[in-house]
């Protein structure tokens, strides 16, 4: 049989399979339709509007990229920020992961939890803390300026610091998984053959972690380049793409220029995503399974312990300092002016901010279960079913991870502020635009959770249950559900966290009727009401922590011993 | 030939502390001769791997001493010890080729490029890896990976080669042929080796001497013949091969090295080491299933009742009840012998040179 013939046979076979399950076909078509409307269409609209100047089709925006300062300056700045933050975050993450997987450092659980805390908190809280610590009226500003002289936290330096703290933990999680998956026997074998500790590191540990390091670097690069909250608060005169695109659209009403900036932001992040997914991942020597491989190295010289331990304590100290500062700040009357202890900020928050809090809770609770179910369903289709367009479906749904929130936000206002042939509803101004945006933006989380859940289940386990006399509904209740549940609920928890703390895309689609807590916090910061911003950030963190604990409790009840899903790839 | 080429003296390893302290290796002494292959054999958790890891330097002894060729290496880091290890899962570097894997240690030792090439090629030929130099470990079969691991250790010409269950990841057939290869190679190179395994057949076929360990202690050290024919205690007798235990006591000492054993009122003459037993002492008779003969019942002899009789082609296996104990009997070549059925009464006699007596011990 020729290659073409074989392919045709396969397609016909797949078609037959689908015809046998018409319900499945309906679902597949529906999902493709949703992906088209809520993922592809908005992206297309951003691209289209970047090509239209004064209602004319015009290529001038792109021709001007290298000649106009308002295009290339933010582009270069964003790239610099991304590269610096990715490098700093990866180094930090590696040292931390090395300490926890390879040294007998005490309190591993404590260090791991502290290191991952910034992931579940709203990212811009770090920038807020930076202002409280090092800003014009910052607590540490007098001390620091005596040491290093006049400085400003606003700008590249402050941003790199903040992005490193906010997204370094992602690098940590990736590298923790990779280092844990490297068999310590390899390092022992090298040492056994005469290599010194440094030589083992240079010839075995490091080369084996290179793909992981590249992955971590690219992920932090994507996140910090696409970040909106922190630069909005802290960039000052250092213009970056996400903030400039926002200002062009909401401040200057220049949709065309804003869209072009958004496309400039999209290109590097999507490129980084593809390099990560299709090139780096393939180079990997280790498969991260979540199973720890074994013991740490017991005999370790002081010159390795000392710096790694110091780095761990230092970063943990910084995390405590930053978040502690937010707590401290939230009890002050007027930041930088009147440091009297007061509960006023909290009282005011519940009076003025009640609406924001409830809106945030509402849209997040609506979006979360749909994100989870849709993710689970797409994961099921992609992993267990064969149909034409399967890889396309996987590709499009994972793509949303790499698209910066700014681009999605602009896309949604362009796509849904009028009826179109594809989608005859106007969503702008309603809760629906927020909810759908949250669903499709957090979908990769749901899909990953779904994939993790399905991989837990070897079909023979279900067969064994049936074989022992359980009917299929009993098998589902007693076997399948408990095995899926932990990963599914962990996915739900993380989608909820992401929904509650979302800002970059959301800020474009909020309206007078539907406004959210993150947007409110940003507003407070903008008005220099730092104490109020701190109080509200704290409340948001508390809500997120409560949600996570509830899920933890549920998971513990339902699936004892089953694995939970990890938060990042 | 040095008798004390590798010496483990009063070696102790304790993991944890206080109430959770666990004595993984509990005061052991082993001397390995130059060129000898010694196996550490025991059930999992007996301390054999911990002992190996102390010899290689990955674990520090809590107490005691390790000497190699006269030199105390107890606290020497693993990279400076004259030992190399073949790991259980081979631990091949996945990012290096077969050649680079094998040459890794030579490179660390800063040998010249020509020298590295020559030695690596020589060892690859020795273990049968010709033509695979540029492959990556992932492209090799399990048996080939195992040989790369062996070559990588051998090429360093260590004073002591350590092998940590090197065959456990191979399938049964390959395991048998590979262990013969390892033995031949070890004898040809004449390298002093310590081999850890939980497979007694592997230990018996490979070793010059076997060290049997249990709960961190040495139960017996001896040649494969010694540990099978003259087990030092009930654990060894039970762990190596199959054994029946019959309780009795010493009736009288007939001569210096012969005693009259009393089992269920019947007398048996058994050869023993002079002075090892006293009159009236409670003892255990260790008798292997293949050292028992069954005959039709006759008076004045030890009799039993056949419980079960299983025909296996090459042999007949009986379970026979004797004085409330069940003993296993294996008769080779069943066609040449009388066959008994369940329920029949039989006379039991022993091949006297194969009998072995131990001081009485409770069944574990």
Coordinates of C-alpha atoms in Angstrom, one line a residue, chain A residues 265-562:
Chain A
X265 CA 3.7 41.4 21.8
X266 CA 2.1 38.3 20.4
X267 CA 5.0 37.4 18.0
X268 CA 7.8 36.8 20.6
X269 CA 5.6 35.0 23.1
X270 CA 4.1 32.6 20.6
X271 CA 7.5 32.0 19.1
X272 CA 8.8 31.2 22.6
X273 CA 5.9 28.9 23.2
X274 CA 6.5 26.9 20.1
X275 CA 10.2 26.6 20.8
X276 CA 9.3 25.4 24.2
X277 CA 6.7 22.9 23.1
X278 CA 8.0 21.5 19.9
X279 CA 11.7 21.8 20.2
X280 CA 12.9 21.9 23.7
X281 CA 10.4 19.3 24.9
X282 CA 11.7 16.9 22.3
X283 CA 15.3 17.3 23.4
X284 CA 14.4 16.2 26.9
X285 CA 16.3 13.2 28.4
X286 CA 14.1 12.9 31.4
X287 CA 10.4 12.3 31.5
X288 CA 8.8 14.2 34.4
X289 CA 6.4 11.7 35.9
X290 CA 5.9 13.1 39.3
X291 CA 7.5 10.1 40.8
X292 CA 10.5 11.0 42.9
X293 CA 13.5 9.0 42.0
X294 CA 15.2 8.6 45.3
X295 CA 17.5 9.9 47.9
X296 CA 19.4 13.2 48.0
X297 CA 23.1 13.1 48.0
X298 CA 24.1 12.7 51.6
X299 CA 27.8 13.6 51.5
X300 CA 27.9 17.2 50.5
X301 CA 30.7 19.7 50.9
X302 CA 30.1 23.0 52.8
X303 CA 30.9 25.1 49.7
X304 CA 27.9 23.7 48.0
X305 CA 25.6 23.7 51.0
X306 CA 26.4 27.2 52.1
X307 CA 25.5 29.2 49.0
X308 CA 22.5 27.1 48.1
X309 CA 21.1 27.3 51.6
X310 CA 21.8 31.0 51.8
X311 CA 20.0 31.6 48.4
X312 CA 17.0 29.6 49.7
X313 CA 16.8 31.5 53.0
X314 CA 17.3 34.8 51.1
X315 CA 14.5 34.3 48.6
X316 CA 12.1 32.9 51.2
X317 CA 12.9 36.0 53.3
X318 CA 12.1 38.2 50.4
X319 CA 8.8 36.5 49.8
X320 CA 7.9 37.0 53.5
X321 CA 9.1 40.6 53.4
X322 CA 7.0 41.4 50.3
X323 CA 3.8 39.8 51.5
X324 CA 4.3 40.8 55.1
X325 CA 4.6 44.4 53.8
X326 CA 1.2 44.1 52.2
X327 CA -0.3 43.0 55.5
X328 CA 1.5 45.8 57.4
X329 CA 0.5 48.4 54.8
X330 CA -3.2 47.4 54.9
X331 CA -3.5 48.5 58.5
X332 CA -2.1 52.0 58.0
X333 CA -4.3 55.1 57.8
X334 CA -2.7 56.8 54.9
X335 CA 0.4 55.3 53.4
X336 CA 3.4 57.5 53.6
X337 CA 1.6 60.2 55.5
X338 CA -0.1 58.8 58.5
X339 CA 1.1 55.4 59.9
X340 CA -1.6 55.2 62.6
X341 CA -2.9 51.6 63.0
X342 CA -6.5 51.4 61.7
X343 CA -9.0 48.9 60.5
X344 CA -10.6 51.6 58.5
X345 CA -9.3 50.2 55.2
X346 CA -11.1 46.9 55.8
X347 CA -14.3 48.6 56.8
X348 CA -14.2 50.8 53.7
X349 CA -13.3 47.9 51.5
X350 CA -16.5 46.1 52.5
X351 CA -18.6 49.2 52.0
X352 CA -17.2 50.5 48.7
X353 CA -15.6 47.3 47.4
X354 CA -18.5 44.9 48.1
X355 CA -19.7 45.1 44.6
X356 CA -16.3 44.3 43.1
X357 CA -15.8 41.3 45.4
X358 CA -19.2 39.8 44.6
X359 CA -18.8 40.4 40.8
X360 CA -15.4 38.7 40.9
X361 CA -16.7 35.8 42.9
X362 CA -19.7 35.4 40.6
X363 CA -17.9 35.4 37.3
X364 CA -15.2 33.1 38.6
X365 CA -17.7 30.6 40.0
X366 CA -19.6 30.6 36.7
X367 CA -16.5 30.2 34.6
X368 CA -14.6 27.7 36.7
X369 CA -16.8 24.6 36.3
X370 CA -17.2 25.2 32.6
X371 CA -13.4 25.6 32.3
X372 CA -13.0 22.3 34.1
X373 CA -15.5 20.3 32.2
X374 CA -14.6 21.7 28.8
X375 CA -10.9 21.0 29.6
X376 CA -11.7 17.5 30.7
X377 CA -13.8 16.9 27.5
X378 CA -11.1 18.2 25.2
X379 CA -8.5 16.2 27.0
X380 CA -10.7 13.1 26.6
X381 CA -11.2 13.7 22.9
X382 CA -7.5 14.4 22.2
X383 CA -6.2 11.5 24.2
X384 CA -8.8 8.7 23.8
X385 CA -10.5 9.4 20.4
X386 CA -9.4 9.5 16.9
X387 CA -10.9 12.0 14.5
X388 CA -9.9 14.4 11.7
X389 CA -8.6 17.6 13.2
X390 CA -7.6 16.1 16.5
X391 CA -4.1 17.7 16.4
X392 CA -5.7 21.0 15.3
X393 CA -8.0 20.9 18.3
X394 CA -5.1 20.3 20.6
X395 CA -3.0 23.0 19.0
X396 CA -5.7 25.7 19.1
X397 CA -6.7 25.0 22.6
X398 CA -3.1 25.1 23.9
X399 CA -2.4 28.2 21.8
X400 CA -4.4 30.3 24.2
X401 CA -1.7 29.8 26.8
X402 CA 0.9 31.6 24.7
X403 CA -1.3 34.5 23.7
X404 CA -0.8 37.5 26.0
X405 CA -3.9 38.6 27.9
X406 CA -3.6 42.1 26.4
X407 CA -4.0 40.6 22.9
X408 CA -7.0 38.5 24.0
X409 CA -8.6 41.5 25.7
X410 CA -8.3 43.7 22.6
X411 CA -9.5 40.8 20.5
X412 CA -12.6 40.3 22.6
X413 CA -13.7 44.0 22.5
X414 CA -13.2 44.0 18.8
X415 CA -15.0 40.7 18.2
X416 CA -18.0 41.0 20.5
X417 CA -19.0 44.6 20.4
X418 CA -21.1 43.9 17.4
X419 CA -23.0 41.1 15.8
X420 CA -21.3 39.0 13.2
X421 CA -22.2 36.3 10.8
X422 CA -20.4 33.8 12.9
X423 CA -21.8 34.9 16.3
X424 CA -25.0 36.9 16.3
X425 CA -24.8 38.3 19.8
X426 CA -23.3 41.4 21.3
X427 CA -21.4 40.5 24.5
X428 CA -19.6 43.8 25.3
X429 CA -20.8 45.2 28.6
X430 CA -22.3 42.0 29.9
X431 CA -21.0 39.4 32.3
X432 CA -20.8 36.9 29.5
X433 CA -17.9 38.5 27.8
X434 CA -15.9 38.3 31.1
X435 CA -17.1 34.7 31.7
X436 CA -16.2 33.4 28.2
X437 CA -12.9 35.2 28.3
X438 CA -12.1 33.5 31.6
X439 CA -13.2 30.1 30.3
X440 CA -11.1 30.2 27.1
X441 CA -8.1 31.9 28.7
X442 CA -7.9 29.3 31.5
X443 CA -8.7 26.4 29.2
X444 CA -5.2 25.1 29.0
X445 CA -5.3 24.6 32.8
X446 CA -8.4 22.6 32.5
X447 CA -7.0 20.5 29.6
X448 CA -3.8 19.8 31.5
X449 CA -5.8 18.7 34.5
X450 CA -8.0 16.5 32.2
X451 CA -4.9 14.9 30.6
X452 CA -3.3 14.3 33.9
X453 CA -6.6 12.8 35.2
X454 CA -7.0 10.5 32.2
X455 CA -3.4 9.3 32.3
X456 CA -4.1 8.0 35.8
X457 CA -6.4 5.5 34.4
X458 CA -5.2 2.4 32.8
X459 CA -8.1 0.9 30.9
X460 CA -7.4 -2.5 32.5
X461 CA -8.2 -1.1 35.9
X462 CA -11.8 -0.4 34.8
X463 CA -11.9 -3.8 33.1
X464 CA -10.7 -5.4 36.4
X465 CA -13.6 -3.8 38.2
X466 CA -16.1 -5.1 35.6
X467 CA -14.5 -8.5 35.7
X468 CA -15.0 -8.6 39.4
X469 CA -18.8 -8.1 39.0
X470 CA -19.3 -4.3 39.1
X471 CA -21.6 -2.9 36.4
X472 CA -20.5 0.1 34.5
X473 CA -22.2 2.7 36.6
X474 CA -20.7 1.2 39.8
X475 CA -17.3 1.0 38.1
X476 CA -17.6 4.7 37.2
X477 CA -18.6 5.6 40.8
X478 CA -16.1 3.4 42.6
X479 CA -13.1 3.4 40.3
X480 CA -13.1 6.0 37.6
X481 CA -14.4 8.9 39.5
X482 CA -12.1 8.6 42.5
X483 CA -9.2 8.4 40.2
X484 CA -10.2 11.4 38.0
X485 CA -11.4 13.5 40.9
X486 CA -8.2 14.7 42.5
X487 CA -6.7 16.0 39.2
X488 CA -10.0 17.4 38.1
X489 CA -10.5 19.3 41.3
X490 CA -6.9 20.5 41.4
X491 CA -7.5 21.8 37.9
X492 CA -10.7 23.5 39.1
X493 CA -8.9 25.1 42.0
X494 CA -6.2 26.5 39.8
X495 CA -8.7 27.8 37.2
X496 CA -10.6 29.5 40.0
X497 CA -7.4 31.1 41.3
X498 CA -6.5 32.3 37.8
X499 CA -10.0 33.7 37.3
X500 CA -10.0 35.6 40.6
X501 CA -6.5 37.1 40.0
X502 CA -6.8 37.7 36.2
X503 CA -6.1 41.3 35.1
X504 CA -4.4 41.7 31.7
X505 CA -7.2 40.6 29.4
X506 CA -10.1 41.3 31.9
X507 CA -9.3 45.0 32.1
X508 CA -10.4 45.5 28.5
X509 CA -13.8 43.9 29.0
X510 CA -15.0 45.1 32.4
X511 CA -17.8 47.7 32.4
X512 CA -19.8 49.8 34.7
X513 CA -22.2 47.0 35.4
X514 CA -19.5 44.3 35.8
X515 CA -16.3 45.4 37.5
X516 CA -13.8 43.2 39.2
X517 CA -11.6 43.2 42.3
X518 CA -8.3 43.1 40.5
X519 CA -9.3 46.1 38.4
X520 CA -10.3 47.9 41.6
X521 CA -7.0 47.2 43.2
X522 CA -5.2 48.6 40.2
X523 CA -7.4 51.7 40.4
X524 CA -6.4 52.2 44.1
X525 CA -2.8 51.9 43.2
X526 CA -3.3 54.4 40.4
X527 CA -4.7 56.9 42.9
X528 CA -1.8 56.2 45.3
X529 CA -4.2 54.7 47.8
X530 CA -1.7 52.0 48.7
X531 CA -3.2 51.0 52.0
X532 CA -6.6 50.4 50.5
X533 CA -5.0 48.5 47.6
X534 CA -3.1 46.4 50.2
X535 CA -6.2 45.6 52.2
X536 CA -8.1 44.5 49.1
X537 CA -5.1 42.4 47.8
X538 CA -5.0 40.7 51.1
X539 CA -8.7 39.9 50.9
X540 CA -8.2 38.4 47.5
X541 CA -5.3 36.3 48.7
X542 CA -7.5 35.1 51.6
X543 CA -10.4 34.2 49.2
X544 CA -8.0 32.2 47.0
X545 CA -6.4 30.4 50.0
X546 CA -9.9 29.5 51.3
X547 CA -10.9 28.1 47.9
X548 CA -7.7 26.1 47.7
X549 CA -8.2 24.6 51.1
X550 CA -11.8 23.6 50.4
X551 CA -10.6 21.8 47.2
X552 CA -7.8 20.2 49.1
X553 CA -10.2 18.9 51.7
X554 CA -12.6 17.6 49.0
X555 CA -9.7 15.9 47.2
X556 CA -8.5 14.3 50.4
X557 CA -12.1 13.0 51.0
X558 CA -12.7 11.7 47.5
X559 CA -9.4 10.2 46.3
X560 CA -7.1 9.1 48.9
X561 CA -3.6 8.4 47.6
X562 CA -4.3 9.6 44.1

